[in-house]
Amino acid sequence: MLLPFKENRTKSYYQLSQQQRINWLRLIRSQNVGPAIFRDLISHFGTAAAALDAIPELAKRGGKAAKIRICSEKEAVAELEISERVGARYIGYGERDYPCNLRNLESAPPLICLKGNPEVLQQPTIGIVGSRNASVSGKKIAHDLAAELGRNGFTIVSGFARGIDSVAHKASLLTGTAAVFAGGVEYIFPEENQSLAEEMVKTGNPLISEMPLRWKPRSKDFPRRNRIIAGLSTALVVVEAARRSGTLITARLANEAGRNVLAVPGSPLDPRNEGTNKLIRDGATLVTNAEDVIEATTSIASNSNLDNQISEQEELYFEDGPRENTQGLETQDRSEIIASLGPSPVSIDDIVRFTDLSISKVQLTLLEMSLAGTLERHPGGLVSKIQE
């Protein structure tokens, strides 16, 4: 049974045992299991070990013909042993060193791999992101913002890409910066940032990823990384972004996560500023210097719900024992739920309302479909059926 340990009267944290850490890693590394499915499995089965035992039957009932791949204990142990050798560690959601801001993200990773000093992320955080093909003026603005914010006690969070990201990291090496990787923390991308990664580790600044240590990033991994940047940041500053860019994805994700989005205006003649200028037009806070950012962030902090208290969502992860009856779902009920889904996203509440079935039956069927790879989940708790 997991027990919380208390740092003081207002903060309490949980501590995973080594076996629980192995089981969590096995679960999140298994086929079709992402953060939302991980959470649903724990909700239904109480522990990662029980969820791992249940996955094959759930996937079969969801319509998966082939055997679902489950991460073996040997694979998970090997990954943890390698992490120890390279100076990285896996931190579980709700443990003391899991970043507070990230805990409040709806799609927070159950485990993060962190290399460096996690205490850097206990300071107030500001995300700075922007164009890879940045202009000299854009780089200067990013450098000055990161340096001045660092001197004022902020940790700078970014995505380790060339351009604005790299400049922001370099400018805040001595005051605190955190790099979020799309691949594993042992796969340096881009290669030209090898020396920057070494310097970050040398100065105690954290490298963070939810992916396996030596994972080579794919195109679809970058939006996943961007949501972590957004989640870690109290506010996000955009410096140069084209109209269609990964930077704007980060800004959208930050907005969806309830973070304030700030943008530096630029010349309308430069396509690298189309995205930032549009953000301002659509309601992002216009900033031109660190003082503007600090002023905006101070007003956020005074009204922020981001705190260090254990949330109901965290307690869900750490309550051992089964909570839901996962047996006895009638074939007719399952068929009715599946028939109610189509390619257009709908809310789970609407499925419950129009099928007149219990929320537990609907959630279980959606969990089965997710594991079978026939359900797509969308922001805001919406779901749709993947068409064959």
GROMACS .gro file of C-alpha atoms in nm, residues 5-387:
model
  383
    5PHE     CA    1   0.503   1.126   0.318
    6LYS     CA    2   0.475   1.484   0.435
    7GLU     CA    3   0.728   1.759   0.384
    8ASN     CA    4   0.533   2.006   0.597
    9ARG     CA    5   0.176   2.077   0.701
   10THR     CA    6   0.066   2.197   0.360
   11LYS     CA    7   0.244   1.956   0.129
   12SER     CA    8   0.224   1.579   0.104
   13TYR     CA    9   0.368   1.350  -0.158
   14TYR     CA   10   0.362   0.987  -0.251
   15GLN     CA   11   0.656   0.753  -0.301
   16LEU     CA   12   0.654   0.463  -0.548
   17SER     CA   13   0.825   0.142  -0.442
   18GLN     CA   14   1.072  -0.004  -0.691
   19GLN     CA   15   0.823  -0.271  -0.798
   20GLN     CA   16   0.548  -0.015  -0.844
   21ARG     CA   17   0.783   0.199  -1.054
   22ILE     CA   18   0.855  -0.105  -1.271
   23ASN     CA   19   0.483  -0.176  -1.309
   24TRP     CA   20   0.406   0.187  -1.397
   25LEU     CA   21   0.680   0.185  -1.659
   26ARG     CA   22   0.553  -0.144  -1.802
   27LEU     CA   23   0.200  -0.006  -1.824
   28ILE     CA   24   0.285   0.324  -1.994
   29ARG     CA   25   0.521   0.146  -2.237
   30SER     CA   26   0.255  -0.107  -2.342
   31GLN     CA   27   0.078  -0.080  -2.677
   32ASN     CA   28  -0.200   0.182  -2.706
   33VAL     CA   29  -0.151   0.303  -2.347
   34GLY     CA   30  -0.105   0.679  -2.317
   35PRO     CA   31  -0.156   0.906  -2.014
   36ALA     CA   32  -0.538   0.907  -2.043
   37ILE     CA   33  -0.560   0.528  -2.083
   38PHE     CA   34  -0.311   0.481  -1.800
   39ARG     CA   35  -0.536   0.690  -1.574
   40ASP     CA   36  -0.851   0.503  -1.682
   41LEU     CA   37  -0.687   0.167  -1.621
   42ILE     CA   38  -0.581   0.268  -1.271
   43SER     CA   39  -0.933   0.401  -1.212
   44HIS     CA   40  -1.086   0.065  -1.304
   45PHE     CA   41  -0.828  -0.174  -1.159
   46GLY     CA   42  -0.663   0.015  -0.874
   47THR     CA   43  -0.304  -0.085  -0.949
   48ALA     CA   44  -0.076  -0.100  -1.251
   49ALA     CA   45  -0.013  -0.470  -1.182
   50ALA     CA   46  -0.385  -0.551  -1.199
   51ALA     CA   47  -0.425  -0.338  -1.511
   52LEU     CA   48  -0.142  -0.523  -1.686
   53ASP     CA   49  -0.316  -0.854  -1.617
   54ALA     CA   50  -0.645  -0.720  -1.756
   55ILE     CA   51  -0.519  -0.558  -2.077
   56PRO     CA   52  -0.522  -0.866  -2.308
   57GLU     CA   53  -0.890  -0.943  -2.241
   58LEU     CA   54  -0.990  -0.577  -2.260
   59ALA     CA   55  -0.821  -0.534  -2.599
   60LYS     CA   56  -0.981  -0.854  -2.727
   61ARG     CA   57  -1.327  -0.736  -2.620
   62GLY     CA   58  -1.256  -0.403  -2.790
   63GLY     CA   59  -1.206  -0.579  -3.122
   64LYS     CA   60  -0.829  -0.620  -3.149
   65ALA     CA   61  -0.756  -0.932  -3.349
   66ALA     CA   62  -0.382  -0.953  -3.291
   67LYS     CA   63  -0.228  -0.999  -2.949
   68ILE     CA   64  -0.162  -0.664  -2.779
   69ARG     CA   65   0.201  -0.596  -2.692
   70ILE     CA   66   0.266  -0.554  -2.320
   71CYS     CA   67   0.601  -0.426  -2.198
   72SER     CA   68   0.777  -0.706  -2.009
   73GLU     CA   69   0.924  -0.671  -1.664
   74LYS     CA   70   1.267  -0.745  -1.811
   75GLU     CA   71   1.235  -0.452  -2.053
   76ALA     CA   72   1.123  -0.214  -1.779
   77VAL     CA   73   1.398  -0.319  -1.539
   78ALA     CA   74   1.658  -0.275  -1.814
   79GLU     CA   75   1.531   0.076  -1.890
   80LEU     CA   76   1.550   0.173  -1.523
   81GLU     CA   77   1.899   0.028  -1.486
   82ILE     CA   78   2.024   0.219  -1.791
   83SER     CA   79   1.874   0.540  -1.655
   84GLU     CA   80   2.068   0.497  -1.331
   85ARG     CA   81   2.393   0.444  -1.522
   86VAL     CA   82   2.352   0.765  -1.723
   87GLY     CA   83   2.241   0.975  -1.425
   88ALA     CA   84   1.871   0.996  -1.513
   89ARG     CA   85   1.572   0.892  -1.306
   90TYR     CA   86   1.202   0.817  -1.355
   91ILE     CA   87   0.972   1.029  -1.141
   92GLY     CA   88   0.610   0.929  -1.092
   93TYR     CA   89   0.307   1.156  -1.097
   94GLY     CA   90   0.249   1.268  -0.738
   95GLU     CA   91   0.603   1.205  -0.616
   96ARG     CA   92   0.791   1.489  -0.454
   97ASP     CA   93   1.010   1.583  -0.753
   98TYR     CA   94   0.732   1.565  -1.011
   99PRO     CA   95   0.692   1.928  -1.131
  100CYS     CA   96   0.395   2.100  -0.968
  101ASN     CA   97   0.272   2.275  -1.283
  102LEU     CA   98   0.286   1.955  -1.486
  103ARG     CA   99   0.078   1.774  -1.226
  104ASN     CA  100  -0.210   2.007  -1.311
  105LEU     CA  101  -0.206   1.913  -1.681
  106GLU     CA  102  -0.498   1.693  -1.786
  107SER     CA  103  -0.272   1.474  -2.002
  108ALA     CA  104   0.024   1.474  -1.761
  109PRO     CA  105   0.267   1.184  -1.818
  110PRO     CA  106   0.244   0.925  -1.538
  111LEU     CA  107   0.625   0.902  -1.546
  112ILE     CA  108   0.887   1.149  -1.663
  113CYS     CA  109   1.251   1.074  -1.722
  114LEU     CA  110   1.463   1.355  -1.579
  115LYS     CA  111   1.837   1.408  -1.604
  116GLY     CA  112   1.967   1.696  -1.393
  117ASN     CA  113   1.837   1.878  -1.089
  118PRO     CA  114   1.456   1.861  -1.046
  119GLU     CA  115   1.462   2.147  -0.795
  120VAL     CA  116   1.515   2.390  -1.083
  121LEU     CA  117   1.147   2.336  -1.164
  122GLN     CA  118   1.037   2.434  -0.813
  123GLN     CA  119   1.102   2.797  -0.908
  124PRO     CA  120   0.838   2.996  -1.100
  125THR     CA  121   0.854   2.893  -1.466
  126ILE     CA  122   0.819   3.078  -1.794
  127GLY     CA  123   0.813   2.900  -2.130
  128ILE     CA  124   0.990   3.071  -2.420
  129VAL     CA  125   0.940   2.920  -2.765
  130GLY     CA  126   0.968   3.034  -3.123
  131SER     CA  127   1.100   2.987  -3.472
  132ARG     CA  128   1.380   2.744  -3.553
  133ASN     CA  129   1.480   2.971  -3.841
  134ALA     CA  130   1.489   3.277  -3.619
  135SER     CA  131   1.606   3.622  -3.718
  136VAL     CA  132   1.891   3.798  -3.541
  137SER     CA  133   1.645   4.038  -3.378
  138GLY     CA  134   1.426   3.746  -3.265
  139LYS     CA  135   1.725   3.573  -3.109
  140LYS     CA  136   1.828   3.894  -2.931
  141ILE     CA  137   1.478   3.939  -2.789
  142ALA     CA  138   1.468   3.576  -2.672
  143HIS     CA  139   1.813   3.607  -2.515
  144ASP     CA  140   1.731   3.928  -2.331
  145LEU     CA  141   1.396   3.796  -2.208
  146ALA     CA  142   1.544   3.468  -2.080
  147ALA     CA  143   1.842   3.636  -1.914
  148GLU     CA  144   1.639   3.906  -1.740
  149LEU     CA  145   1.363   3.666  -1.632
  150GLY     CA  146   1.630   3.432  -1.497
  151ARG     CA  147   1.781   3.714  -1.292
  152ASN     CA  148   1.434   3.773  -1.148
  153GLY     CA  149   1.401   3.416  -1.024
  154PHE     CA  150   1.225   3.242  -1.312
  155THR     CA  151   1.321   2.909  -1.463
  156ILE     CA  152   1.307   2.915  -1.843
  157VAL     CA  153   1.137   2.617  -2.009
  158SER     CA  154   1.177   2.540  -2.379
  159GLY     CA  155   1.197   2.260  -2.633
  160PHE     CA  156   1.571   2.241  -2.710
  161ALA     CA  157   1.517   2.310  -3.081
  162ARG     CA  158   1.755   2.527  -3.282
  163GLY     CA  159   1.672   2.895  -3.302
  164ILE     CA  160   1.469   3.064  -3.027
  165ASP     CA  161   1.463   2.758  -2.798
  166SER     CA  162   1.841   2.715  -2.794
  167VAL     CA  163   1.903   3.086  -2.738
  168ALA     CA  164   1.661   3.088  -2.442
  169HIS     CA  165   1.835   2.787  -2.283
  170LYS     CA  166   2.183   2.935  -2.327
  171ALA     CA  167   2.082   3.270  -2.180
  172SER     CA  168   1.947   3.109  -1.863
  173LEU     CA  169   2.203   2.835  -1.795
  174LEU     CA  170   2.327   3.001  -1.477
  175THR     CA  171   1.986   3.099  -1.342
  176GLY     CA  172   1.782   2.788  -1.430
  177THR     CA  173   1.645   2.634  -1.748
  178ALA     CA  174   1.467   2.310  -1.838
  179ALA     CA  175   1.470   2.140  -2.179
  180VAL     CA  176   1.186   1.912  -2.288
  181PHE     CA  177   1.285   1.649  -2.544
  182ALA     CA  178   1.061   1.490  -2.808
  183GLY     CA  179   1.290   1.187  -2.799
  184GLY     CA  180   1.472   1.031  -2.507
  185VAL     CA  181   1.704   1.235  -2.286
  186GLU     CA  182   1.997   1.028  -2.417
  187TYR     CA  183   1.913   1.106  -2.781
  188ILE     CA  184   2.037   1.459  -2.848
  189PHE     CA  185   1.836   1.627  -3.122
  190PRO     CA  186   1.938   1.834  -3.304
  191GLU     CA  187   2.295   1.700  -3.301
  192GLU     CA  188   2.436   2.053  -3.309
  193ASN     CA  189   2.304   2.096  -2.953
  194GLN     CA  190   2.524   1.820  -2.809
  195SER     CA  191   2.747   2.072  -2.631
  196LEU     CA  192   2.441   2.259  -2.501
  197ALA     CA  193   2.302   1.936  -2.352
  198GLU     CA  194   2.636   1.866  -2.185
  199GLU     CA  195   2.650   2.219  -2.047
  200MET     CA  196   2.295   2.194  -1.914
  201VAL     CA  197   2.371   1.870  -1.730
  202LYS     CA  198   2.702   2.012  -1.602
  203THR     CA  199   2.523   2.314  -1.454
  204GLY     CA  200   2.247   2.099  -1.303
  205ASN     CA  201   1.970   2.203  -1.538
  206PRO     CA  202   1.716   1.927  -1.615
  207LEU     CA  203   1.656   1.746  -1.943
  208ILE     CA  204   1.304   1.599  -1.945
  209SER     CA  205   1.116   1.346  -2.156
  210GLU     CA  206   0.831   1.098  -2.128
  211MET     CA  207   0.992   0.877  -2.394
  212PRO     CA  208   1.244   0.590  -2.351
  213LEU     CA  209   1.602   0.704  -2.293
  214ARG     CA  210   1.736   0.655  -2.644
  215TRP     CA  211   1.414   0.710  -2.836
  216LYS     CA  212   1.461   0.878  -3.175
  217PRO     CA  213   1.183   1.136  -3.211
  218ARG     CA  214   0.921   1.103  -3.484
  219SER     CA  215   0.716   1.391  -3.621
  220LYS     CA  216   0.417   1.297  -3.402
  221ASP     CA  217   0.632   1.309  -3.089
  222PHE     CA  218   0.689   1.685  -3.112
  223PRO     CA  219   0.328   1.787  -3.034
  224ARG     CA  220   0.346   1.551  -2.734
  225ARG     CA  221   0.660   1.731  -2.623
  226ASN     CA  222   0.489   2.067  -2.678
  227ARG     CA  223   0.209   1.981  -2.435
  228ILE     CA  224   0.472   1.914  -2.166
  229ILE     CA  225   0.636   2.252  -2.234
  230ALA     CA  226   0.292   2.411  -2.197
  231GLY     CA  227   0.220   2.214  -1.882
  232LEU     CA  228   0.549   2.304  -1.714
  233SER     CA  229   0.506   2.674  -1.785
  234THR     CA  230   0.313   2.917  -1.568
  235ALA     CA  231   0.297   3.137  -1.878
  236LEU     CA  232   0.424   3.091  -2.233
  237VAL     CA  233   0.606   3.360  -2.433
  238VAL     CA  234   0.612   3.323  -2.813
  239VAL     CA  235   0.897   3.494  -3.001
  240GLU     CA  236   0.861   3.463  -3.379
  241ALA     CA  237   0.630   3.195  -3.516
  242ALA     CA  238   0.509   3.131  -3.867
  243ARG     CA  239   0.137   3.096  -3.931
  244ARG     CA  240   0.166   2.717  -3.948
  245SER     CA  241   0.426   2.604  -3.697
  246GLY     CA  242   0.490   2.379  -3.402
  247THR     CA  243   0.523   2.692  -3.191
  248LEU     CA  244   0.157   2.775  -3.248
  249ILE     CA  245   0.067   2.421  -3.146
  250THR     CA  246   0.247   2.485  -2.818
  251ALA     CA  247   0.057   2.813  -2.777
  252ARG     CA  248  -0.276   2.638  -2.841
  253LEU     CA  249  -0.193   2.364  -2.593
  254ALA     CA  250  -0.089   2.624  -2.334
  255ASN     CA  251  -0.419   2.804  -2.380
  256GLU     CA  252  -0.613   2.477  -2.345
  257ALA     CA  253  -0.419   2.403  -2.027
  258GLY     CA  254  -0.523   2.736  -1.878
  259ARG     CA  255  -0.181   2.901  -1.911
  260ASN     CA  256  -0.152   3.262  -2.018
  261VAL     CA  257  -0.007   3.303  -2.367
  262LEU     CA  258   0.215   3.606  -2.425
  263ALA     CA  259   0.356   3.711  -2.763
  264VAL     CA  260   0.621   3.950  -2.889
  265PRO     CA  261   0.493   4.150  -3.189
  266GLY     CA  262   0.699   4.165  -3.507
  267SER     CA  263   0.713   4.320  -3.850
  268PRO     CA  264   0.415   4.220  -4.069
  269LEU     CA  265   0.660   4.199  -4.359
  270ASP     CA  266   0.839   3.901  -4.202
  271PRO     CA  267   0.648   3.570  -4.235
  272ARG     CA  268   0.817   3.455  -3.914
  273ASN     CA  269   0.592   3.700  -3.730
  274GLU     CA  270   0.259   3.601  -3.886
  275GLY     CA  271   0.185   3.356  -3.608
  276THR     CA  272   0.282   3.583  -3.320
  277ASN     CA  273   0.090   3.879  -3.459
  278LYS     CA  274  -0.215   3.657  -3.507
  279LEU     CA  275  -0.187   3.537  -3.147
  280ILE     CA  276  -0.198   3.897  -3.027
  281ARG     CA  277  -0.495   3.971  -3.253
  282ASP     CA  278  -0.672   3.668  -3.108
  283GLY     CA  279  -0.618   3.777  -2.748
  284ALA     CA  280  -0.262   3.685  -2.643
  285THR     CA  281  -0.096   3.939  -2.413
  286LEU     CA  282   0.145   4.166  -2.600
  287VAL     CA  283   0.490   4.182  -2.437
  288THR     CA  284   0.810   4.353  -2.546
  289ASN     CA  285   1.040   4.302  -2.248
  290ALA     CA  286   1.089   4.103  -1.929
  291GLU     CA  287   0.908   4.366  -1.721
  292ASP     CA  288   0.592   4.308  -1.928
  293VAL     CA  289   0.621   3.933  -1.874
  294ILE     CA  290   0.676   3.968  -1.500
  295GLU     CA  291   0.377   4.200  -1.468
  296ALA     CA  292   0.152   3.959  -1.658
  297THR     CA  293   0.282   3.659  -1.465
  298THR     CA  294   0.239   3.826  -1.126
  299SER     CA  295  -0.129   3.880  -1.200
  300ILE     CA  296  -0.156   3.515  -1.302
  301ALA     CA  297   0.015   3.391  -0.987
  302SER     CA  298  -0.219   3.585  -0.761
  303ASN     CA  299  -0.519   3.405  -0.914
  304SER     CA  300  -0.355   3.074  -0.995
  305ASN     CA  301  -0.495   2.734  -0.906
  306LEU     CA  302  -0.153   2.576  -0.956
  307ASP     CA  303  -0.032   2.471  -0.612
  308ASN     CA  304   0.153   2.193  -0.436
  309GLN     CA  305  -0.147   2.018  -0.285
  310ILE     CA  306  -0.225   1.657  -0.367
  311SER     CA  307  -0.519   1.668  -0.608
  312GLU     CA  308  -0.806   1.424  -0.645
  313GLN     CA  309  -0.648   1.311  -0.972
  314GLU     CA  310  -0.323   1.226  -0.792
  315GLU     CA  311  -0.503   1.039  -0.518
  316LEU     CA  312  -0.664   0.831  -0.793
  317TYR     CA  313  -0.319   0.709  -0.902
  318PHE     CA  314  -0.221   0.602  -0.553
  319GLU     CA  315  -0.532   0.431  -0.416
  320ASP     CA  316  -0.464   0.060  -0.431
  321GLY     CA  317  -0.735  -0.199  -0.491
  322PRO     CA  318  -1.014  -0.247  -0.747
  323ARG     CA  319  -1.280   0.023  -0.766
  324GLU     CA  320  -1.496  -0.076  -1.063
  325ASN     CA  321  -1.677  -0.394  -1.157
  326THR     CA  322  -1.521  -0.468  -1.495
  327GLN     CA  323  -1.715  -0.787  -1.550
  328GLY     CA  324  -2.067  -0.839  -1.673
  329LEU     CA  325  -2.084  -0.580  -1.949
  330GLU     CA  326  -2.350  -0.718  -2.178
  331THR     CA  327  -2.267  -0.758  -2.546
  332GLN     CA  328  -2.581  -0.564  -2.633
  333ASP     CA  329  -2.471  -0.270  -2.414
  334ARG     CA  330  -2.125  -0.271  -2.569
  335SER     CA  331  -2.270  -0.283  -2.921
  336GLU     CA  332  -2.502   0.008  -2.843
  337ILE     CA  333  -2.214   0.221  -2.717
  338ILE     CA  334  -1.998   0.142  -3.019
  339ALA     CA  335  -2.289   0.211  -3.256
  340SER     CA  336  -2.335   0.555  -3.096
  341LEU     CA  337  -1.986   0.660  -3.207
  342GLY     CA  338  -1.880   0.796  -3.543
  343PRO     CA  339  -1.598   1.000  -3.697
  344SER     CA  340  -1.721   1.323  -3.535
  345PRO     CA  341  -1.597   1.380  -3.177
  346VAL     CA  342  -1.863   1.360  -2.905
  347SER     CA  343  -1.851   1.399  -2.529
  348ILE     CA  344  -1.867   1.101  -2.296
  349ASP     CA  345  -2.156   1.270  -2.114
  350ASP     CA  346  -2.356   1.274  -2.438
  351ILE     CA  347  -2.289   0.904  -2.494
  352VAL     CA  348  -2.420   0.832  -2.143
  353ARG     CA  349  -2.723   1.055  -2.198
  354PHE     CA  350  -2.830   0.912  -2.532
  355THR     CA  351  -2.757   0.546  -2.464
  356ASP     CA  352  -2.912   0.562  -2.114
  357LEU     CA  353  -2.630   0.340  -1.988
  358SER     CA  354  -2.418   0.394  -1.676
  359ILE     CA  355  -2.099   0.600  -1.691
  360SER     CA  356  -1.896   0.297  -1.577
  361LYS     CA  357  -2.023   0.085  -1.869
  362VAL     CA  358  -1.950   0.360  -2.118
  363GLN     CA  359  -1.602   0.424  -1.979
  364LEU     CA  360  -1.517   0.056  -1.979
  365THR     CA  361  -1.624   0.015  -2.343
  366LEU     CA  362  -1.422   0.321  -2.444
  367LEU     CA  363  -1.123   0.179  -2.258
  368GLU     CA  364  -1.158  -0.150  -2.447
  369MET     CA  365  -1.179   0.036  -2.779
  370SER     CA  366  -0.876   0.250  -2.693
  371LEU     CA  367  -0.664  -0.055  -2.619
  372ALA     CA  368  -0.786  -0.216  -2.941
  373GLY     CA  369  -0.684   0.096  -3.134
  374THR     CA  370  -1.037   0.174  -3.259
  375LEU     CA  371  -1.101   0.492  -3.056
  376GLU     CA  372  -0.947   0.837  -3.086
  377ARG     CA  373  -0.945   1.076  -2.793
  378HIS     CA  374  -0.962   1.453  -2.843
  379PRO     CA  375  -0.905   1.757  -2.616
  380GLY     CA  376  -1.187   1.842  -2.382
  381GLY     CA  377  -1.282   1.480  -2.311
  382LEU     CA  378  -1.422   1.416  -2.661
  383VAL     CA  379  -1.396   1.080  -2.840
  384SER     CA  380  -1.456   0.946  -3.188
  385LYS     CA  381  -1.448   0.610  -3.360
  386ILE     CA  382  -1.153   0.544  -3.590
  387GLN     CA  383  -1.290   0.450  -3.929
   0.00000   0.00000   0.00000
